[in-house]
Tab-separated table of C-alpha atoms in Angstrom:
chain	number	residue	atom	x	y	z
F	1139	GLY	CA	99.831	102.196	128.657
F	1140	GLU	CA	103.176	103.568	127.533
F	1141	ALA	CA	103.815	100.767	125.034
F	1142	GLU	CA	100.644	101.761	123.183
F	1143	ASP	CA	102.046	105.231	122.562
F	1144	ASP	CA	105.343	104.014	121.181
F	1145	GLY	CA	105.040	104.810	117.507
F	1146	VAL	CA	105.116	107.382	114.769
F	1147	GLU	CA	102.611	109.758	113.244
F	1148	VAL	CA	102.063	109.375	109.527
F	1149	VAL	CA	100.497	112.137	107.430
F	1150	VAL	CA	99.112	111.202	104.012
F	1151	GLN	CA	97.704	113.607	101.443
F	1152	VAL	CA	95.370	112.637	98.604
F	1153	ARG	CA	94.409	114.929	95.745
F	1154	LYS	CA	93.198	112.421	93.156
F	1155	GLN	CA	89.604	111.294	92.901
F	1156	GLY	CA	89.120	107.579	93.258
F	1157	SER	CA	88.967	104.797	95.797
F	1158	LEU	CA	91.320	105.008	98.741
F	1159	GLY	CA	91.241	101.212	98.857
F	1160	LEU	CA	90.959	101.073	102.633
F	1161	LYS	CA	89.257	98.289	104.546
F	1162	MET	CA	88.763	99.283	108.147
F	1163	TRP	CA	87.917	97.837	111.510
F	1164	TRP	CA	85.377	100.326	112.793
F	1165	GLN	CA	86.447	100.796	116.371
F	1166	ASN	CA	87.670	103.855	118.276
F	1167	PRO	CA	90.007	104.872	116.778
F	1168	PRO	CA	89.334	103.173	113.422
F	1169	VAL	CA	92.092	100.711	112.453
F	1170	VAL	CA	93.221	99.879	108.914
F	1171	ARG	CA	92.511	96.201	108.240
F	1172	ALA	CA	93.776	96.033	104.655
F	1173	VAL	CA	94.766	98.269	101.752
F	1174	ARG	CA	93.736	97.194	98.253
F	1175	SER	CA	96.564	97.075	95.747
F	1176	LYS	CA	94.819	99.479	93.347
F	1177	GLY	CA	93.706	101.930	96.017
F	1178	LEU	CA	95.128	105.444	96.228
F	1179	LEU	CA	96.676	104.730	99.618
F	1180	GLN	CA	98.535	101.565	98.613
F	1181	GLY	CA	102.113	101.767	99.890
F	1182	GLN	CA	101.365	104.760	102.124
F	1183	VAL	CA	99.080	103.196	104.712
F	1184	VAL	CA	99.576	99.747	106.207
F	1185	PRO	CA	97.392	97.313	108.155
F	1186	GLY	CA	97.363	98.229	111.828
F	1187	ASP	CA	97.568	102.003	111.270
F	1188	ARG	CA	95.072	103.895	113.419
F	1189	LEU	CA	93.160	106.725	111.790
F	1190	MET	CA	93.311	109.787	114.051
F	1191	LEU	CA	92.486	112.886	111.958
F	1192	VAL	CA	90.779	113.425	108.608
F	1193	ASN	CA	91.320	116.990	107.340
F	1194	GLN	CA	92.056	118.069	110.918
F	1195	ALA	CA	88.814	116.528	112.251
F	1196	ASP	CA	89.308	114.105	115.144
F	1197	VAL	CA	87.765	110.815	113.979
F	1198	THR	CA	88.819	108.667	116.938
F	1199	GLN	CA	85.304	108.665	118.398
F	1200	MET	CA	83.254	108.975	115.200
F	1201	SER	CA	80.936	106.393	113.690
F	1202	GLU	CA	81.685	104.516	110.479
F	1203	VAL	CA	79.193	106.674	108.555
F	1204	GLN	CA	80.714	109.941	109.775
F	1205	VAL	CA	84.240	108.863	108.883
F	1206	MET	CA	83.208	107.550	105.458
F	1207	VAL	CA	81.663	110.929	104.607
F	1208	LEU	CA	84.881	112.721	105.583
F	1209	LEU	CA	86.996	110.337	103.508
F	1210	GLN	CA	85.144	111.404	100.342
F	1211	GLN	CA	86.690	114.875	100.559
F	1212	ARG	CA	89.460	116.002	98.191
F	1213	PRO	CA	92.018	117.203	98.815
F	1214	LEU	CA	92.271	114.841	101.757
F	1215	GLU	CA	94.748	114.833	104.590
F	1216	LEU	CA	94.908	111.836	106.882
F	1217	LYS	CA	96.879	111.628	110.076
F	1218	LEU	CA	97.516	108.081	111.244
F	1219	PHE	CA	99.349	106.557	114.151
F	1220	ARG	CA	101.657	103.632	113.405
F	1221	ARG	CA	103.233	101.635	116.172
F	1222	ARG	CA	106.970	100.992	115.963
F	1223	ARG	CA	106.307	97.293	116.085
F	1224	ALA	CA	104.187	97.630	112.948
F	1225	GLU	CA	107.106	99.425	111.282
F	1226	ALA	CA	109.317	96.464	112.171
F	1227	ASP	CA	106.689	93.998	110.928
F	1228	ILE	CA	106.531	95.847	107.604
F	1229	ALA	CA	110.282	95.529	107.180
F	1230	LEU	CA	110.007	91.810	107.944
F	1231	SER	CA	107.193	91.293	105.478
F	1232	ARG	CA	109.267	92.887	102.714
F	1233	ARG	CA	111.984	90.371	103.482
F	1234	PHE	CA	109.947	87.221	104.135
F	1235	GLY	CA	106.782	87.666	102.132
F	1236	PRO	CA	103.129	87.542	103.079
F	1237	ALA	CA	103.174	86.067	106.598
F	1238	LEU	CA	102.474	89.569	107.913
F	1239	PRO	CA	98.740	90.232	107.463
F	1240	THR	CA	97.785	87.266	109.634
F	1241	LEU	CA	99.987	88.537	112.450
F	1242	LEU	CA	98.489	92.005	112.309
F	1243	ASP	CA	94.942	90.686	112.025
F	1244	GLN	CA	95.406	88.678	115.189
F	1245	GLU	CA	97.055	91.553	116.944
F	1246	VAL	CA	94.380	94.134	116.216
F	1247	HIS	CA	91.524	91.772	116.900
F	1248	GLY	CA	92.499	90.258	120.223
F	1249	HIS	CA	95.187	92.161	122.057
F	1250	ARG	CA	95.643	89.441	124.644
F	1251	LYS	CA	95.177	86.416	122.454
F	1252	HIS	CA	97.709	87.271	119.797
F	1253	ASP	CA	100.804	85.954	121.567
F	1254	GLY	CA	99.428	82.441	121.701
F	1255	LEU	CA	98.135	82.610	118.149
F	1256	ARG	CA	101.358	84.017	116.848
F	1257	SER	CA	103.560	81.320	118.371
F	1258	GLY	CA	101.092	78.577	117.472
F	1259	ARG	CA	100.113	79.342	113.942
F	1260	SER	CA	102.533	81.317	111.899
F	1261	THR	CA	105.993	81.077	113.437
F	1262	PRO	CA	106.859	77.378	113.141
F	1263	SER	CA	106.980	77.282	109.361
F	1264	THR	CA	108.878	80.550	108.896
F	1265	GLY	CA	111.124	79.799	111.863
F	1266	ARG	CA	112.068	76.401	110.526
F	1267	ALA	CA	112.712	77.712	107.036
F	1268	MET	CA	114.977	80.439	108.342
F	1269	LEU	CA	116.923	78.054	110.553
F	1270	SER	CA	117.549	75.589	107.775
F	1271	HIS	CA	118.774	78.371	105.465
F	1272	GLN	CA	121.137	79.715	108.062
F	1273	GLY	CA	122.379	76.248	108.885
F	1274	SER	CA	123.343	75.468	105.310
F	1275	SER	CA	125.007	78.811	104.634
F	1276	THR	CA	127.052	78.807	107.845
F	1277	ARG	CA	128.129	75.214	107.245
F	1278	SER	CA	129.512	75.979	103.781
F	1279	ALA	CA	131.196	79.147	105.041
F	1280	CYS	CA	132.865	77.283	107.916
F	1281	SER	CA	134.190	74.462	105.762
F	1282	SER	CA	135.782	76.811	103.223
F	1283	ARG	CA	137.259	78.967	105.970
F	1284	SER	CA	138.830	76.042	107.812
F	1285	GLY	CA	140.236	74.764	104.492
F	1286	ARG	CA	141.925	78.097	103.839
F	1287	ALA	CA	143.349	78.291	107.330
F	1288	ARG	CA	144.918	74.846	107.002
F	1289	ARG	CA	146.587	75.775	103.734
F	1290	GLU	CA	148.147	78.898	105.210
F	1291	ASP	CA	149.546	76.934	108.178
F	1292	GLY	CA	151.099	74.230	105.944
């Protein structure tokens, strides 16, 4: 549907020899499952990106073997599709640490299931932590503010 198409195209170029560091889900189109920290694509490709073109060849309907052969080429140009929600999730993960991969794993694997999994498994702990932080900071801010206001009135 329309929501599926809401995203950005990402073009990545690789000239160096070496491992790209990609772990994929081999579906159509192939989806990035993980990027190894020492791989050439670390920081450029993120879990959930869909691989669309490799050196201008449409890989969305190719087999694992066909795509793997293409990925050996250098120089290499990859065109990926990244949903806007993934962009937002990346920003969150930078702020709150490694809760992200589990969310994306669930999302890519079972499109329908992920809402239940997300609310059940990973939100309570992060949600609670965030609430308690906010609570303490707003409390201290309020008390100092009200103290100042009183002084000015007096």
